[in-house]
Amino acid sequence: MDIVAFASWPSASLTYSLVSKALCRLNCRVVSSLQDVPADCHLIQWSSYDEIDHEITNTKLQSSLASSYTFRKALIRKHYLSKCIFAYLKKHPDSVLKNAWPKSYELEISFADELDELFADDLWELAEQLQDQEKWWILKPGMADRGNGIRLFNDRHRLESIFSEFDDDDDDDDESDEEMANPTAVVTSQLRHFVIQEYLSSPMLLDPFEKPIGEYSKIDKLRGHKFHLRAYCVASGALKVYLYDRFLALFSAVPYTRPGNGADSETAEIDLAPHLTNTCLQVADHGEQGVRLFQELVGCHVLSECGEQTHGILTMEEVSNITDQMVSILSETFKAAIENPINFQVLPNAFELFGVDFLVTLSATGTWQVNLLEVNAEPAIEMTGPRLTWILEDLFASIADVVVAPFCSQSSSPAEWPVGVTRKNLIKCMETKVRD
């Protein structure tokens, strides 16, 4: 059987390199153009979404394999994911997503003056909660990434000011100095879809400099930094889901403070630096200092906002418990997605790597609660940095062995792999049969 692999990542050279190395493990010829693929061969398309010929994927189920599902908006678009989980919880009120997904509202808006109508209709419940100004909320564009458009607010006036700011950006054709200085600016009329979520204000805080890397030495005074966990998830066929068991902890550039500290007036701008943990916003100034393997932080002090040790030491037992929660949450998230077959259509001859973001917070019972933040297609793996590139090489090798190799061998009876078991650093989260 002649097997040809098409690999093309025009704007992601590191991904292309990792895919090429992974394909070397398989007995197939690699080409950089679909025009070089013979008509009678078995085809692997391990490429970016836009480079894949999705017609081949959907019509040649037996002789082709693609590295992306054609329809998966239910997972990767924030407003679709929010609606998807809301609908799932209506049917499954006892799902772990009940405590793992922040209270959310979706809105479609083009201009700031549409807010009054939204508050009187779709957002009436949010309008009531904003009256006491005690709870903080986070605004996220449904289709933006890299922290663009994320804002914090705790009252109606602040939210109106945020959308007015976005309107002003839309009116300016030229990039002003102010816009250049704000890397998270967006234009409302170009995005339209937004999600408003309850801000999780009690995150686990660690100091990455307690485990310094490179030329940095260990510091004397610890400061609590917010971080989120970036986990890599592989969905395969119709449907198996795996979680790569090496997670990244991505830290904010500055120590954490609760929203509003130092910005109590209605017109004061909220400093996002203590709250945003997107690596692309930190890497230019801080290199790899804000990126750690979560497992290498075991033994670090769990800190309070003021830098005091109030929650002991991070232990392997806690990491294991957090991992178990992530497995359960991922399983339920994909179950929610497949109940929305229009916006997530699984294929037996497709697989996909997702970057899934989680936040660990302190629950009301004093235990650590894992929260799902978002699911990203074609995650920006280059932000991992050279020090940890080895985990990416291992990840792509595991994908090649577990997901792609069976297509090459046409194995009809793969080895038994129960849910919850880890092989090649992949934890099987779920297995179900959606379609043949």
Coordinates of C-alpha atoms in Angstrom, one line a residue:
M1 CA 0.0 0.0 0.0
D2 CA 1.5 3.3 -1.1
I3 CA 1.1 6.0 1.6
V4 CA 1.8 9.6 1.0
A5 CA 1.7 12.4 3.6
F6 CA 1.0 16.0 2.8
A7 CA 2.5 18.4 5.3
S8 CA 2.1 22.1 5.0
W9 CA 2.2 24.8 7.8
P10 CA 2.9 28.1 6.0
S11 CA 2.9 30.3 9.1
A12 CA 4.1 27.7 11.7
S13 CA 7.6 26.6 11.0
L14 CA 8.0 24.8 14.4
T15 CA 4.8 22.8 13.8
Y16 CA 6.0 21.8 10.4
S17 CA 9.3 20.7 11.8
L18 CA 7.5 18.6 14.5
V19 CA 5.2 17.1 12.0
S20 CA 8.0 16.2 9.7
K21 CA 9.9 14.5 12.5
A22 CA 6.8 12.6 13.5
L23 CA 6.2 11.4 10.0
C24 CA 9.7 10.0 9.8
R25 CA 8.5 7.4 12.3
L26 CA 6.1 6.1 9.7
N27 CA 6.6 4.3 6.4
C28 CA 5.3 7.0 4.1
R29 CA 6.5 9.6 1.6
V30 CA 6.1 13.3 2.5
V31 CA 5.2 15.9 -0.1
S32 CA 4.5 19.6 0.3
S33 CA 1.8 19.9 -2.4
L34 CA -1.4 18.0 -2.9
Q35 CA -0.6 18.1 -6.7
D36 CA 2.2 15.7 -6.0
V37 CA -0.1 13.1 -4.5
P38 CA -0.8 10.1 -6.8
A39 CA -4.5 9.4 -7.4
D40 CA -4.5 5.8 -6.2
C41 CA -2.5 6.2 -2.9
H42 CA -3.6 6.4 0.7
L43 CA -3.3 10.0 1.8
I44 CA -2.4 11.6 5.2
Q45 CA -3.0 15.3 5.4
W46 CA -1.2 16.5 8.4
S47 CA -1.4 20.2 7.7
S48 CA -3.0 23.4 8.9
Y49 CA -6.8 23.7 8.5
D50 CA -6.7 26.0 5.5
E51 CA -4.2 23.7 3.6
I52 CA -6.3 20.6 4.0
D53 CA -8.5 19.5 1.1
H54 CA -11.7 18.8 3.2
E55 CA -13.5 17.3 0.3
I56 CA -11.0 14.5 0.2
T57 CA -11.5 14.0 3.9
N58 CA -15.3 13.8 3.7
T59 CA -15.5 11.6 0.6
K60 CA -12.5 9.2 0.9
L61 CA -13.2 7.9 4.4
Q62 CA -11.2 4.7 3.9
S63 CA -8.2 6.0 2.0
S64 CA -7.5 9.3 3.7
L65 CA -6.6 10.7 7.1
A66 CA -6.7 14.4 8.0
S67 CA -5.3 16.3 11.0
S68 CA -8.5 18.4 11.5
Y69 CA -12.2 17.9 11.6
T70 CA -14.0 20.0 9.1
F71 CA -16.6 21.4 11.5
R72 CA -15.6 22.0 15.2
K73 CA -16.9 25.5 16.0
A74 CA -18.7 24.1 19.0
L75 CA -15.3 23.7 20.6
I76 CA -13.0 26.4 19.3
R77 CA -15.3 29.5 19.2
K78 CA -15.9 30.9 22.6
H79 CA -19.5 31.9 22.1
Y80 CA -20.3 28.5 20.5
L81 CA -18.7 26.6 23.3
S82 CA -20.6 28.6 25.9
K83 CA -23.9 27.9 24.2
C84 CA -22.9 24.2 23.8
I85 CA -22.1 23.8 27.5
F86 CA -25.3 25.7 28.5
A87 CA -27.4 23.3 26.4
Y88 CA -25.6 20.3 27.7
L89 CA -26.1 21.3 31.4
K90 CA -29.8 21.7 30.8
K91 CA -29.9 18.0 29.9
H92 CA -27.2 16.8 32.3
P93 CA -27.4 19.1 35.4
D94 CA -25.1 16.9 37.5
S95 CA -22.2 17.1 35.0
V96 CA -18.8 18.1 36.3
L97 CA -19.1 21.1 34.0
K98 CA -21.6 22.6 36.4
N99 CA -18.7 23.6 38.7
A100 CA -16.0 23.7 36.0
W101 CA -17.5 26.3 33.6
P102 CA -17.9 29.9 34.8
K103 CA -21.3 31.6 34.6
S104 CA -21.5 32.9 31.1
Y105 CA -23.5 35.1 28.8
E106 CA -23.2 35.4 25.0
L107 CA -24.0 38.6 23.1
E108 CA -23.9 39.7 19.5
I109 CA -23.2 43.4 19.2
S110 CA -21.8 45.7 16.5
F111 CA -21.8 49.1 18.3
A112 CA -21.9 50.3 21.9
D113 CA -25.3 51.9 21.6
E114 CA -26.9 48.5 21.2
L115 CA -26.1 47.6 24.9
D116 CA -29.3 49.3 26.2
E117 CA -31.5 46.9 24.2
L118 CA -29.4 43.9 25.2
F119 CA -29.6 44.8 28.9
A120 CA -33.4 45.0 28.6
D121 CA -33.6 41.6 26.8
D122 CA -30.9 39.0 26.6
L123 CA -28.7 40.4 29.3
W124 CA -31.4 41.4 31.9
E125 CA -30.0 38.9 34.4
L126 CA -26.5 40.3 34.1
A127 CA -27.9 43.8 34.4
E128 CA -29.3 42.9 37.8
Q129 CA -26.1 41.4 39.0
L130 CA -24.1 44.5 37.9
Q131 CA -26.1 46.8 40.2
D132 CA -24.2 45.9 43.4
Q133 CA -20.8 46.2 41.6
E134 CA -19.3 43.5 43.9
K135 CA -18.7 40.7 41.3
W136 CA -16.2 41.2 38.5
W137 CA -16.8 39.9 35.0
I138 CA -14.5 39.3 32.0
L139 CA -15.4 40.1 28.4
K140 CA -13.9 37.9 25.7
P141 CA -14.4 38.2 21.9
G142 CA -15.8 35.0 20.6
M143 CA -13.3 34.6 17.7
A144 CA -10.2 36.5 18.8
D145 CA -7.1 35.0 20.4
R146 CA -3.8 36.0 22.0
G147 CA -5.7 38.1 24.6
N148 CA -7.2 40.5 22.1
G149 CA -10.3 42.2 23.3
I150 CA -10.2 40.8 26.8
R151 CA -11.5 43.4 29.4
L152 CA -12.6 43.4 33.0
F153 CA -15.6 45.2 34.4
N154 CA -17.9 45.2 37.5
D155 CA -20.7 47.6 36.5
R156 CA -22.7 48.6 33.5
H157 CA -20.9 51.9 33.0
R158 CA -17.5 50.2 32.6
L159 CA -18.9 47.8 30.1
E160 CA -20.4 50.6 28.1
S161 CA -17.0 52.4 28.2
I162 CA -15.2 49.3 26.9
F163 CA -17.5 49.0 23.8
S164 CA -17.2 52.8 23.3
E165 CA -13.4 52.3 23.2
F166 CA -13.8 49.5 20.6
D167 CA -16.0 51.8 18.6
D168 CA -13.3 54.5 18.7
D169 CA -10.8 52.0 17.4
D170 CA -13.2 51.2 14.5
D171 CA -13.4 55.0 13.6
D172 CA -9.6 55.3 13.3
D173 CA -8.2 54.0 10.0
D174 CA -4.6 54.7 11.0
E175 CA -2.8 53.1 13.9
S176 CA -2.3 55.8 16.5
D177 CA 0.5 55.7 19.1
E178 CA -2.1 54.7 21.7
E179 CA -3.4 51.8 19.6
M180 CA 0.1 50.6 19.0
A181 CA 0.7 50.6 22.8
N182 CA -2.4 48.5 23.4
P183 CA -1.8 45.0 21.9
T184 CA -5.2 43.8 23.0
A185 CA -7.3 46.3 21.1
V186 CA -10.1 45.1 18.8
V187 CA -12.8 46.4 16.6
T188 CA -16.4 45.5 17.7
S189 CA -18.0 45.7 14.3
Q190 CA -15.5 43.2 12.9
L191 CA -16.0 40.6 15.7
R192 CA -19.7 41.1 16.8
H193 CA -19.8 37.9 19.0
F194 CA -18.6 38.2 22.6
V195 CA -18.8 36.1 25.8
I196 CA -19.1 37.6 29.2
Q197 CA -18.0 35.3 32.0
E198 CA -17.8 35.5 35.8
Y199 CA -14.2 36.5 36.7
L200 CA -12.7 33.7 38.8
S201 CA -11.0 35.8 41.5
S202 CA -9.4 33.1 43.7
P203 CA -6.8 31.5 41.4
M204 CA -4.0 29.3 42.7
L205 CA -1.0 31.6 43.0
L206 CA 2.6 30.4 42.7
D207 CA 5.9 32.3 42.0
P208 CA 7.7 30.9 39.0
F209 CA 10.9 32.4 40.2
E210 CA 10.9 29.9 43.1
K211 CA 12.0 27.5 40.5
P212 CA 14.3 29.8 38.4
I213 CA 15.7 28.9 35.0
G214 CA 18.6 30.1 33.0
E215 CA 20.6 33.0 34.5
Y216 CA 18.0 33.9 37.1
S217 CA 18.7 33.0 40.7
K218 CA 16.2 32.0 43.3
I219 CA 14.6 35.0 44.9
D220 CA 14.2 35.7 48.6
K221 CA 10.7 37.2 48.7
L222 CA 8.0 35.2 46.9
R223 CA 5.1 36.9 45.1
G224 CA 2.0 35.2 44.0
H225 CA 1.5 35.1 40.2
K226 CA -1.7 34.0 38.4
F227 CA -1.3 31.3 35.9
H228 CA -3.4 29.0 33.7
L229 CA -2.6 25.5 32.6
R230 CA -2.2 24.8 28.9
A231 CA -2.9 21.2 28.2
Y232 CA -2.7 19.5 24.8
C233 CA -5.6 17.3 23.8
V234 CA -5.9 14.9 20.9
A235 CA -9.2 13.9 19.4
S236 CA -9.2 10.9 17.1
G237 CA -11.8 9.4 14.8
A238 CA -15.4 9.2 16.0
L239 CA -14.5 9.4 18.8
K240 CA -11.5 8.9 21.2
V241 CA -10.1 11.7 23.2
Y242 CA -6.6 11.8 24.8
L243 CA -4.9 14.2 27.2
Y244 CA -1.2 14.7 27.0
D245 CA 0.0 14.4 30.6
R246 CA 2.7 17.1 30.5
F247 CA 0.9 20.5 31.2
L248 CA 2.4 23.9 30.9
A249 CA 1.9 26.6 33.6
L250 CA 1.7 30.0 31.9
F251 CA 2.2 32.9 34.3
S252 CA 1.3 36.5 34.3
A253 CA 4.1 39.0 34.0
V254 CA 3.4 40.7 37.3
P255 CA 2.2 39.5 40.7
Y256 CA -1.6 39.0 41.1
T257 CA -3.9 41.6 42.6
R258 CA -7.7 41.4 42.6
P259 CA -9.5 43.4 40.0
G260 CA -10.1 47.0 40.9
N261 CA -7.2 47.3 43.4
G262 CA -5.8 50.7 42.7
A263 CA -8.5 51.5 40.1
D264 CA -11.6 52.1 42.1
S265 CA -13.1 55.0 40.2
E266 CA -15.6 54.4 37.4
T267 CA -13.3 55.9 34.8
A268 CA -10.0 54.2 35.9
E269 CA -8.6 51.7 33.5
I270 CA -8.1 48.2 34.8
D271 CA -4.5 47.0 34.5
L272 CA -4.7 43.7 32.8
A273 CA -1.1 42.6 33.5
P274 CA -1.8 40.7 36.7
H275 CA -4.8 38.9 35.1
L276 CA -3.7 38.0 31.5
T277 CA -1.6 34.9 31.3
N278 CA -1.4 34.6 27.5
T279 CA 2.2 33.6 26.7
C280 CA 2.3 35.7 23.6
L281 CA 1.8 38.9 25.7
Q282 CA 4.6 38.0 28.1
V283 CA 7.3 36.4 26.0
A284 CA 8.6 39.5 24.4
D285 CA 9.6 41.0 27.7
H286 CA 10.1 38.0 29.9
G287 CA 11.4 35.3 27.5
E288 CA 10.7 31.8 28.9
Q289 CA 10.5 32.9 32.6
G290 CA 6.8 32.8 32.6
V291 CA 6.5 29.2 31.2
R292 CA 7.0 26.1 33.4
L293 CA 6.0 22.5 33.3
F294 CA 3.3 22.2 36.0
Q295 CA 4.9 19.1 37.4
E296 CA 8.2 20.9 38.0
L297 CA 6.5 23.3 40.3
V298 CA 5.8 20.6 42.8
G299 CA 7.3 21.7 46.1
C300 CA 6.6 25.4 45.5
H301 CA 4.7 27.5 48.0
V302 CA 1.1 28.2 47.2
L303 CA 0.7 31.9 48.0
S304 CA -1.9 34.5 48.9
E305 CA -2.4 37.7 47.0
C306 CA 0.0 39.5 49.3
G307 CA 2.7 36.9 48.9
E308 CA 2.2 35.0 52.2
Q309 CA 2.2 31.2 52.3
T310 CA -1.4 30.3 53.2
H311 CA -2.1 27.1 51.3
G312 CA 1.0 25.0 52.0
I313 CA 3.2 23.4 49.4
L314 CA 2.0 22.1 46.0
T315 CA 2.2 18.4 46.2
M316 CA 2.2 15.5 43.6
E317 CA -1.1 14.4 45.1
E318 CA -2.7 17.8 44.3
V319 CA -1.2 17.6 40.8
S320 CA -2.7 14.2 40.4
N321 CA -6.1 15.4 41.6
I322 CA -6.0 18.4 39.2
T323 CA -5.1 16.0 36.4
D324 CA -8.1 13.8 37.2
Q325 CA -10.4 16.8 37.1
M326 CA -9.0 17.8 33.7
V327 CA -9.6 14.3 32.3
S328 CA -13.3 14.4 33.5
I329 CA -13.8 18.0 32.3
L330 CA -12.4 17.2 28.8
S331 CA -14.6 14.1 28.5
E332 CA -17.7 16.1 29.4
T333 CA -16.8 18.9 27.1
F334 CA -16.5 16.6 24.1
K335 CA -19.7 14.9 25.1
A336 CA -21.4 18.3 25.0
A337 CA -19.9 19.0 21.6
I338 CA -21.1 15.8 20.0
E339 CA -24.6 16.7 21.1
N340 CA -24.3 19.7 18.8
P341 CA -23.7 17.7 15.5
I342 CA -24.1 20.8 13.3
N343 CA -21.1 22.6 14.8
F344 CA -19.0 19.5 15.7
Q345 CA -19.0 16.7 13.2
V346 CA -16.7 13.9 14.0
L347 CA -15.1 11.8 11.2
P348 CA -13.6 8.4 11.5
N349 CA -10.7 9.4 9.3
A350 CA -9.7 12.6 11.1
F351 CA -7.8 13.7 14.2
E352 CA -7.0 17.0 15.7
L353 CA -4.6 18.6 18.3
F354 CA -6.3 21.2 20.5
G355 CA -4.7 23.5 23.1
V356 CA -7.0 23.5 26.2
D357 CA -6.8 26.2 28.8
F358 CA -7.7 25.6 32.5
L359 CA -7.6 27.7 35.6
V360 CA -7.2 26.2 39.1
T361 CA -9.1 28.1 41.8
L362 CA -9.9 27.7 45.4
S363 CA -13.5 26.5 45.9
A364 CA -15.8 27.5 48.7
T365 CA -15.0 24.2 50.4
G366 CA -11.3 25.0 50.5
T367 CA -10.3 22.5 47.7
W368 CA -8.7 23.1 44.4
Q369 CA -11.3 23.3 41.5
V370 CA -10.3 23.1 37.9
N371 CA -12.1 25.4 35.5
L372 CA -12.3 25.2 31.8
L373 CA -11.4 28.5 30.1
E374 CA -11.3 27.7 26.3
V375 CA -10.4 25.3 23.6
N376 CA -8.0 26.4 20.9
A377 CA -7.4 24.9 17.4
E378 CA -3.8 25.0 16.0
P379 CA -2.4 26.2 19.4
A380 CA 0.6 28.6 19.3
I381 CA 3.1 25.9 20.4
E382 CA 6.0 28.1 19.5
M383 CA 5.4 30.1 22.6
T384 CA 6.5 27.1 24.7
G385 CA 10.1 28.2 24.1
P386 CA 13.3 26.3 23.3
R387 CA 13.7 24.9 26.8
L388 CA 10.6 22.8 26.6
T389 CA 10.5 22.0 22.9
W390 CA 11.3 18.4 23.9
I391 CA 7.8 17.9 25.3
L392 CA 6.4 19.0 21.9
E393 CA 8.6 16.6 20.1
D394 CA 7.4 13.8 22.4
L395 CA 3.8 14.9 21.9
F396 CA 3.9 14.8 18.1
A397 CA 5.7 11.4 18.3
S398 CA 2.9 10.1 20.5
I399 CA 0.3 11.4 18.0
A400 CA 2.2 9.6 15.2
D401 CA 2.3 6.3 17.1
V402 CA -1.2 6.3 18.6
V403 CA -3.3 8.1 16.0
V404 CA -1.6 8.0 12.6
A405 CA 0.3 4.7 12.7
P406 CA -2.9 2.5 12.8
F407 CA -4.0 4.2 9.5
C408 CA -0.7 3.3 7.9
S409 CA -0.9 -0.3 9.1
Q410 CA -4.6 -0.6 8.5
S411 CA -4.8 -2.5 11.8
S412 CA -8.3 -3.8 12.4
S413 CA -7.8 -4.9 16.0
P414 CA -5.9 -2.3 18.0
A415 CA -4.7 -3.2 21.4
E416 CA -7.2 -2.7 24.3
W417 CA -6.8 0.7 25.9
P418 CA -9.2 1.4 28.7
V419 CA -10.4 4.9 29.5
G420 CA -8.2 6.4 32.3
V421 CA -5.1 4.5 31.2
T422 CA -1.9 6.3 30.2
R423 CA 0.3 5.2 27.3
K424 CA 3.0 7.2 25.6
N425 CA 2.1 10.1 27.9
L426 CA -1.5 10.2 26.6
I427 CA -4.3 9.7 29.0
K428 CA -7.4 8.2 27.4
C429 CA -10.2 10.5 28.5
M430 CA -13.1 9.0 26.6
E431 CA -14.1 6.6 23.9
T432 CA -17.5 6.5 22.3
K433 CA -19.0 5.5 18.9
V434 CA -20.6 8.4 17.2
R435 CA -20.4 7.1 13.6
D436 CA -18.6 4.3 11.7

